[in-house]
Coordinates of C-alpha atoms and ligand atoms in Angstrom, one line a residue:
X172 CA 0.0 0.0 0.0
X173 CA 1.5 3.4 -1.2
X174 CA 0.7 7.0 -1.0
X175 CA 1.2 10.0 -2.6
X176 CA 0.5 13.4 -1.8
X177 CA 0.1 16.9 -3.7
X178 CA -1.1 20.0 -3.0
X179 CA 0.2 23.5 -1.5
X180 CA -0.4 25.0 1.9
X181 CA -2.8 27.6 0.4
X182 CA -3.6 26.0 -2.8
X183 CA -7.0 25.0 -3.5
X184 CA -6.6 21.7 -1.9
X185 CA -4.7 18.5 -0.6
X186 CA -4.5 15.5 -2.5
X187 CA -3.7 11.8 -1.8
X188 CA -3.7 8.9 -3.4
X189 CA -3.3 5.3 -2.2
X190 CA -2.5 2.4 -3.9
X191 CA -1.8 -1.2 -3.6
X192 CA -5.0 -1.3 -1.4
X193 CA -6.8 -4.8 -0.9
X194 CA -10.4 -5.3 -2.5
X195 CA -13.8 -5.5 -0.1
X196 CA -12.7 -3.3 2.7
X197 CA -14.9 -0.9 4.6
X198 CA -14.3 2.6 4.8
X199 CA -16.0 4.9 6.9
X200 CA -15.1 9.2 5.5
X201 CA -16.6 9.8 9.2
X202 CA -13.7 8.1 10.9
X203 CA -11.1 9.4 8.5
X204 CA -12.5 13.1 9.3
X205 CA -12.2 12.5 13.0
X206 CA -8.8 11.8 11.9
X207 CA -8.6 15.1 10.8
X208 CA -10.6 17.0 12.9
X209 CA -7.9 14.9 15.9
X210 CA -4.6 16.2 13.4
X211 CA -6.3 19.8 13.7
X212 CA -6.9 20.1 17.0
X213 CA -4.8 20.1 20.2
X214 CA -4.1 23.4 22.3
X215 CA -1.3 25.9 20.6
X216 CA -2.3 26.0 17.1
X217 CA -2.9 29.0 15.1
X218 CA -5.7 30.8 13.7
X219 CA -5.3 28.9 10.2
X220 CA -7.0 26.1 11.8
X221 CA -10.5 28.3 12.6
X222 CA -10.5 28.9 8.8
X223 CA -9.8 25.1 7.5
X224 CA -13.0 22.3 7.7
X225 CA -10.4 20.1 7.4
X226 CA -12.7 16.8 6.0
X227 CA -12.1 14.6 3.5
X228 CA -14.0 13.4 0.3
X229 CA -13.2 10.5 -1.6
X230 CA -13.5 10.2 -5.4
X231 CA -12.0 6.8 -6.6
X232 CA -11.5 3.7 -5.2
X233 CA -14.9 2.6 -3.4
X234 CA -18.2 1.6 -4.6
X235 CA -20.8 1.8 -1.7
X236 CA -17.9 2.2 0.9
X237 CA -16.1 -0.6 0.4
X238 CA -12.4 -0.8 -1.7
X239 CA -12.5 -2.0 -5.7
X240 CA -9.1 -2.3 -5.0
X241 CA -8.2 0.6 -7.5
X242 CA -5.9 3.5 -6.4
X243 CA -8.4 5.5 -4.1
X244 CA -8.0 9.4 -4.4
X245 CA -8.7 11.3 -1.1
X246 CA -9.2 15.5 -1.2
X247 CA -8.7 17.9 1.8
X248 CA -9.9 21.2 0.4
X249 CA -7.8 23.9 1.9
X250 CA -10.5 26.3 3.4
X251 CA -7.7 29.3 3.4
X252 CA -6.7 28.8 -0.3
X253 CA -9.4 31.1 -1.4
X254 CA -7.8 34.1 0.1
X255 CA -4.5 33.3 -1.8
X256 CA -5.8 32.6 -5.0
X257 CA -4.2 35.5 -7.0
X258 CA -1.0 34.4 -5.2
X259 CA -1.4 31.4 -5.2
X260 CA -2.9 30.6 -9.3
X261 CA -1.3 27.6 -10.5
X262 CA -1.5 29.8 -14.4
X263 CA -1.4 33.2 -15.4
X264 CA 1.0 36.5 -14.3
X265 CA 2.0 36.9 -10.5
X266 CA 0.3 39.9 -9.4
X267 CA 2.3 43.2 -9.5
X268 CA 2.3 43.8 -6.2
X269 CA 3.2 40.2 -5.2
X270 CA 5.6 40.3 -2.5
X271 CA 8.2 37.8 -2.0
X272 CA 9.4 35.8 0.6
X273 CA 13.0 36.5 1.4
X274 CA 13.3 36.5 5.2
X275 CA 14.2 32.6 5.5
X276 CA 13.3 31.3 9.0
X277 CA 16.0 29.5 10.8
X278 CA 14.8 26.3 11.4
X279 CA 12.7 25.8 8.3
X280 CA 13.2 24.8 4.7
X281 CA 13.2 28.0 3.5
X282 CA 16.9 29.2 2.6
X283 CA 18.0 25.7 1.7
X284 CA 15.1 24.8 -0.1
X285 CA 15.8 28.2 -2.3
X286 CA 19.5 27.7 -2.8
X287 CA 18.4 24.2 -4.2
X288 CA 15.8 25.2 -6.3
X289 CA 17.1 28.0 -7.4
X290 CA 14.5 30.6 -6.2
X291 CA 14.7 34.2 -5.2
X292 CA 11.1 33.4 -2.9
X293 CA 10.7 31.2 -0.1
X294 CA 7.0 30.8 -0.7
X295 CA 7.8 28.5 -3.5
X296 CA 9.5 26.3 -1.1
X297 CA 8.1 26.8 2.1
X298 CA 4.4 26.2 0.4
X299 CA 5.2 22.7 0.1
X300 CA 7.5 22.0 3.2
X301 CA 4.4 23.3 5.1
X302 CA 3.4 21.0 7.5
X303 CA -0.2 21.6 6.3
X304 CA 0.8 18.6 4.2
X305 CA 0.5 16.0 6.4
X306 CA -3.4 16.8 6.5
X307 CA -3.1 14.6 3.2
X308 CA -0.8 11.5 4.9
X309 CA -3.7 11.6 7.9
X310 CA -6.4 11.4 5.2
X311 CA -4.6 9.1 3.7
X312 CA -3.8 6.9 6.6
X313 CA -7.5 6.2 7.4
X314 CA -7.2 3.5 4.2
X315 CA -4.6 2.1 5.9
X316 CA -6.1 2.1 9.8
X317 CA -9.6 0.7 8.7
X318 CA -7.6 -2.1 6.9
X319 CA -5.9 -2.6 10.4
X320 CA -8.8 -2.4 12.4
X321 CA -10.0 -5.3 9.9
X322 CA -7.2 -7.4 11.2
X323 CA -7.7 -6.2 14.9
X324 CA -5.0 -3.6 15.3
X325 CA -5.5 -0.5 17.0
X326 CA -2.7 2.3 16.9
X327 CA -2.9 5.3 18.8
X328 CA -0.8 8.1 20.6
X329 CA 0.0 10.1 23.4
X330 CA 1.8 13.5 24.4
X331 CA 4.3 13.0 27.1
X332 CA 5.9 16.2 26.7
X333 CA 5.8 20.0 25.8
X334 CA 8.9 21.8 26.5
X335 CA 10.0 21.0 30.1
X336 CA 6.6 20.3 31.6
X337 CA 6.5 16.4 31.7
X338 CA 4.2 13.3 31.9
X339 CA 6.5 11.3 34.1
X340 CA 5.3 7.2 34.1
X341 CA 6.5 4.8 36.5
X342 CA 6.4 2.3 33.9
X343 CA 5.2 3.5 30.7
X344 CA 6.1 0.3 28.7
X345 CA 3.9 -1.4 30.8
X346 CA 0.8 1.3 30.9
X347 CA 0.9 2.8 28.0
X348 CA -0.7 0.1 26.0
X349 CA -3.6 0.9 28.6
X350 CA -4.5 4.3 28.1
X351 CA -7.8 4.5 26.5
X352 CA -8.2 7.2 23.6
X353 CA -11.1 8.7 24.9
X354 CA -9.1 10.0 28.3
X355 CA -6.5 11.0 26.0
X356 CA -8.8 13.0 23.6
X357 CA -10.6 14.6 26.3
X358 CA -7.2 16.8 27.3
X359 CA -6.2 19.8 24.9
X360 CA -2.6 18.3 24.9
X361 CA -3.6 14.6 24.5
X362 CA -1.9 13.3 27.8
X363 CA -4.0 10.9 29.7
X364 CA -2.6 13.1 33.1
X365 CA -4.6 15.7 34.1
X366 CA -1.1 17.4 36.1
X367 CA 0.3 16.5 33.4
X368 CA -2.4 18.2 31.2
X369 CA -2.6 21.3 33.2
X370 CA 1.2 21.4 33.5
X371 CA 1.2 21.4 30.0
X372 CA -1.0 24.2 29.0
X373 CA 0.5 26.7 31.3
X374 CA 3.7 26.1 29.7
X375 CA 2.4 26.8 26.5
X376 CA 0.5 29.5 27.9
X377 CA 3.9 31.2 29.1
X378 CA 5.3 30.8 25.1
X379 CA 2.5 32.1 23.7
X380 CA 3.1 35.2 25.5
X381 CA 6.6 35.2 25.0
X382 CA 6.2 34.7 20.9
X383 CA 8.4 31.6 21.5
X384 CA 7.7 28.1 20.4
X385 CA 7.4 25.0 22.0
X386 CA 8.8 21.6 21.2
X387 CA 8.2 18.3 23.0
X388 CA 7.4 14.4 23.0
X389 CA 4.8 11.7 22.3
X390 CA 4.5 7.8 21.8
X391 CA 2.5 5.6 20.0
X392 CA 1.2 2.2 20.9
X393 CA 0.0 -0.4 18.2
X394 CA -1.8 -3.7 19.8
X395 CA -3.1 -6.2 18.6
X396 CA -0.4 -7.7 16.5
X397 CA 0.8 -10.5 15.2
X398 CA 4.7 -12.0 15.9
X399 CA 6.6 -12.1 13.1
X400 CA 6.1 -8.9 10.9
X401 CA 8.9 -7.4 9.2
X402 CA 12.0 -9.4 8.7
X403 CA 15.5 -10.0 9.3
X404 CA 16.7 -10.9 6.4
X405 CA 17.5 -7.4 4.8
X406 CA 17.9 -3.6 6.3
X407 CA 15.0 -2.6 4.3
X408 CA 12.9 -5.6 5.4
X409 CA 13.5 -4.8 9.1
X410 CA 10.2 -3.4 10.9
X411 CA 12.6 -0.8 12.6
X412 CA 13.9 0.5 9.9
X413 CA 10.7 1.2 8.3
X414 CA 9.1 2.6 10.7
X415 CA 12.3 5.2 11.3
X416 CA 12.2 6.5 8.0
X417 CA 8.5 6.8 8.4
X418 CA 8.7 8.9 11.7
X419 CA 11.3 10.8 10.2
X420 CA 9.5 11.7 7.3
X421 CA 7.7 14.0 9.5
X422 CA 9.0 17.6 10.0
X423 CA 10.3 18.5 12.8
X424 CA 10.5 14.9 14.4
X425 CA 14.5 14.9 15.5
X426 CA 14.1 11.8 17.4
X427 CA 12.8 7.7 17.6
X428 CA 13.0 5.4 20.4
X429 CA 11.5 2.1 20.4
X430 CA 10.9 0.4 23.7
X431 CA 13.0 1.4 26.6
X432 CA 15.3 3.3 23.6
X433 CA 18.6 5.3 25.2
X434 CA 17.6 4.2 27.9
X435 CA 18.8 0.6 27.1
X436 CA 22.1 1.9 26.4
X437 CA 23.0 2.7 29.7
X438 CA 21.7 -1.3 31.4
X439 CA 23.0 -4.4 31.7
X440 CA 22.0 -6.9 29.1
X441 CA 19.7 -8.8 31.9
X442 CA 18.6 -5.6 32.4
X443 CA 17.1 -5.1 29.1
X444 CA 16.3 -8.5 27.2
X445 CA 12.6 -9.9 27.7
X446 CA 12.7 -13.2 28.7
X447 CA 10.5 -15.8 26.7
X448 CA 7.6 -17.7 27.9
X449 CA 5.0 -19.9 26.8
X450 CA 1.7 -20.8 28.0
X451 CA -0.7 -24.1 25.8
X452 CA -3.4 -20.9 25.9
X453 CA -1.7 -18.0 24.3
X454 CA 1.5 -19.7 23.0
X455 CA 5.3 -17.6 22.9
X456 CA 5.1 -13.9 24.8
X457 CA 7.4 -12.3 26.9
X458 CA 7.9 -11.5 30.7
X459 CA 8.3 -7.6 29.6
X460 CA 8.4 -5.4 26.9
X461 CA 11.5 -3.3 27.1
X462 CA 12.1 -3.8 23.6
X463 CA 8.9 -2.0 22.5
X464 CA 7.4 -5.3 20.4
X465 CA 10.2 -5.1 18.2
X466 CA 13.1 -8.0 18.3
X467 CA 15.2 -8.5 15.1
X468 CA 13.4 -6.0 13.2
X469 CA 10.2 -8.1 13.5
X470 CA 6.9 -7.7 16.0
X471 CA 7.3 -9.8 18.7
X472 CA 3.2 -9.7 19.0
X473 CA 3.3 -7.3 21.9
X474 CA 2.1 -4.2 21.6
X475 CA 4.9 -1.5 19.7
X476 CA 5.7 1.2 21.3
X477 CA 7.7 4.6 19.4
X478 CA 8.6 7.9 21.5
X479 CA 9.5 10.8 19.5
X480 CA 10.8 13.9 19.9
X481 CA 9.7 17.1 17.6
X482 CA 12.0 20.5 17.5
X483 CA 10.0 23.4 18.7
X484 CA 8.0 25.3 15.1
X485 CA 10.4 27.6 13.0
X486 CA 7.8 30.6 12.8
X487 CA 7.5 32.8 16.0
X488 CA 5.8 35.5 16.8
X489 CA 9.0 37.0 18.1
X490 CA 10.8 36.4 14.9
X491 CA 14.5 35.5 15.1
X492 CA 17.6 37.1 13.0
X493 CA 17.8 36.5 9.2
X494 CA 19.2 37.6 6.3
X495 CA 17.8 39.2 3.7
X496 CA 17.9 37.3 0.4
X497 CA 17.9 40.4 -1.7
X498 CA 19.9 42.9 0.5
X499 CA 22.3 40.4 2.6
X500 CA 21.6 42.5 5.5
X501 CA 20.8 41.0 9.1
X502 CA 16.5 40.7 9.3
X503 CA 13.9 39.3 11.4
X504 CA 12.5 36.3 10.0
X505 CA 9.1 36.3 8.3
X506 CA 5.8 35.9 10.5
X507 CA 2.5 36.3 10.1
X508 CA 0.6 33.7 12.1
X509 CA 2.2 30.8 14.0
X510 CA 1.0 27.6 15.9
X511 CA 3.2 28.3 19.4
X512 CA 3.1 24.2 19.5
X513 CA 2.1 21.5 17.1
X514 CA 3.1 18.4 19.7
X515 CA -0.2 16.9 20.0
X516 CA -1.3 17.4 16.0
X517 CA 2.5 15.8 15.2
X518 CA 1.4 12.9 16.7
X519 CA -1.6 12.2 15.3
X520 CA 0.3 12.4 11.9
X521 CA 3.0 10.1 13.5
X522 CA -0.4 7.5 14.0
X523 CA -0.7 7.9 10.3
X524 CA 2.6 6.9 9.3
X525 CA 2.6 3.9 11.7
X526 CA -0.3 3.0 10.4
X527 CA 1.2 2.4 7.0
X528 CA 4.2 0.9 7.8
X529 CA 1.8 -1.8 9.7
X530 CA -0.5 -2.3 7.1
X531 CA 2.2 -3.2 4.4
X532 CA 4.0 -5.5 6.6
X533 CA 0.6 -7.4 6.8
X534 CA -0.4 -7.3 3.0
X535 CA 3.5 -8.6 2.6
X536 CA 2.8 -11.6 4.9
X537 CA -0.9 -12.4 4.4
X538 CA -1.4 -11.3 0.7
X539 CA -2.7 -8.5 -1.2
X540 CA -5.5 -8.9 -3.3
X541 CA -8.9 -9.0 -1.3
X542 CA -10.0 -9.0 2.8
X543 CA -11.6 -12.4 2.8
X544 CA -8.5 -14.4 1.6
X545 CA -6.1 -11.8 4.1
X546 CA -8.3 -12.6 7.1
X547 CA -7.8 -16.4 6.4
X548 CA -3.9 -16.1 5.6
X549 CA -3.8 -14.4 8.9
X550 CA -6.5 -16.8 11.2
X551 CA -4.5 -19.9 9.4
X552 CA -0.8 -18.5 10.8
X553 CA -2.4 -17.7 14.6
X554 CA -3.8 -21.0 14.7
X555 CA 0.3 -22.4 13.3
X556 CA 1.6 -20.2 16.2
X557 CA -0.3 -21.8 18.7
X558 CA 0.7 -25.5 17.8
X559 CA 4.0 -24.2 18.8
Ligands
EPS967 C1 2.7 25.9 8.8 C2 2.3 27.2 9.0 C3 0.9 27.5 9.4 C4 0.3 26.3 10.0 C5 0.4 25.2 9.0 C6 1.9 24.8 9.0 O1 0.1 27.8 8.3 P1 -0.1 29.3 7.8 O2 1.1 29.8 7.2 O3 -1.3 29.2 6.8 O4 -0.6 30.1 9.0 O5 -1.1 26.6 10.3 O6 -0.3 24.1 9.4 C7 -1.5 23.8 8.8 C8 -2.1 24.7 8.0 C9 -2.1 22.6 9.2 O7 -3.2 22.3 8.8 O8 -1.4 21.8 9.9 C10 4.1 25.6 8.4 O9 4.8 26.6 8.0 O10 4.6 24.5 8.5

């Protein structure tokens, strides 16, 4: 299952498409725009998200909700795009008056995006290196989490921190497969700590009034798998490696840990390895899961857990020294309106790209072509695994 995206920050509209999906699954656009509406959301943001309905329609790819198993096309209008369309028109003369961008932001693809592409205005880089993009991978996504939920996986995330102020866990490899996604939705941060929560707020509270940014941390748990995804046989097949490159496909993620992560680093080996047990009921599991469900590159069939860590946003209200592209002289940075913190939205997107990553390791073990023969691939190997 692959996806594409197009579309500009404030051009008409997002665009995905996804291919390589199985015939005869359910989709369900109300699921997918909770998605969005989740992506959206999340105390911090800026004004643009007031302005955007952020919902998806679907134009290829389902007859009466379920896959054909053609490339399905998913759109995400972009509500602001009307009020750029003369600077925005994909024909035609830029307006006179068209002003450029050429105040890079440190911390953003603007300067090296326009030294590569040979532009004299941010906007045609920073347009696409928006983060509005990723609208389009959630959208996107839902293909691949209603094929998951199909095969009883459920992925979901967390914030554990903003800045300094921290959700500390006794043992969150063991609780975090337990937090329900209702308590988490219910906070404006998406922690599952109200102290936490409230701890959390101020301290964006304080940036906001500063014009500073804000930074910060979040997992995300799949359950529900199966042992044995991914491979070992090759760096690409490996489950860890995958995933990675997904998570870092996201801007502004700087950091991945799987399981107890750096952490590990700094333990003994008995310290760190989960021993193996067996039971007639339930077959091979572990006595912990320090290693976040991943051994070998492959799911060990306990629940995965990611933490990642995202740089705080490159626009600020209290804009940091530049240089001017066309004067070389020392700036401030361009601004106009800026999310203070994106932490809780980033990991909603971080969901999506999980989700992915999960959903072609099962179509690569249990077939491609239509649900019926994947759900039997997948019941036949459980049953295997329990023979022992
Ligand atoms: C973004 C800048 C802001 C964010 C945007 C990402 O947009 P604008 O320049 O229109 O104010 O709101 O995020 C979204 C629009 C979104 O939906 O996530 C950036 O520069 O990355």
């Amino acid at each position: 299952m692959q996806f594409v995206t197009a579309g500009e920050s404030h051009g008409s509209q997002l665009c995905a498409i996804v291919s390589g999906v199985p015939a005869g699954l359910v989709i369900d656009e109300a699921q997918i725009n909770a998605d969005l509406a989740r992506r959206a959301s999340g105390f911090g943001r800026s004004s643009r998200q007031e302005i955007e309905h952020n919902t998806v329609s679907i134009t290829s790819g389902l007859r009466f909700g379920k896959t054909l198993g053609s490339p399905v096309t998913l759109l995400v209008a972009n509500a602001d795009g009307k009020n750029w369309s003369d600077r925005m028109s994909t024909f035609g003369k830029a307006p006179k008056n068209l002003a450029r961008e050429v105040t890079p932001r440190p911390g953003h693809a603007d300067l090296v995006g326009a030294l590569k592409n040979n532009t004299d205005d941010c906007r045609n880089v920073l347009e696409r290196a928006s983060a509005r993009e990723t609208a389009a991978r959630v959208a996107a996504a839902g293909i691949a989490r209603e094929f998951l939920a199909a095969l009883g996986v459920e992925v979901f995330s967390y914030v554990t921190r903003i800045g300094t102020a921290e959700f500390v866990e006794e043992a969150p490899l063991e609780s975090a497969p337990d937090y329900k996604p209702l308590d988490i939705e219910m906070s404006e941060v998406r922690c599952p700590n109200e102290e936490a929560t409230e701890h959390m707020l101020k301290m964006i509270k304080v940036a906001q009034v500063k014009g500073e940014s804000l930074g910060g941390c979040f997992r995300v748990v799949a359950t529900g798998l199966v042992p044995g995804l991914g491979g070992f046989e090759s760096g690409p097949e490996r489950l860890t490696s995958q995933l990675g490159a997904a998570l870092f496909s996201i801007p502004a993620i700087k950091g991945v840990e799987f399981g107890l992560g750096f952490e590990a680093a700094q333990r003994n080996g008995s310290e760190v390895h989960d021993l193996i047990t067996h039971t007639k009921k339930s077959g091979y599991s572990r006595a912990s899961n320090n290693a976040g469900g991943l051994e070998g590159g492959m799911t060990t069939g306990l629940p995965l857990i990611i933490t990642a860590a995202m740089k705080p946003i490159p626009t600020m209200a209290s804009p940091l020294k530049t240089v001017n592209m066309d004067t070389l002289e020392e700036a401030e940075a361009s601004q106009e309106r800026s999310d203070v913190c994106a932490v809780p939205s980033a990991a909603v997107v971080a969901e999506a790209e999980v989700c992915f990553v999960l959903a072609n390791a099962y179509l690569h073990k249990f077939g491609s072509d239509n649900m019926d023969d994947i759900q039997a691939a997948l019941a036949a190997y459980k049953k295997r695994l329990l023979k022992g």
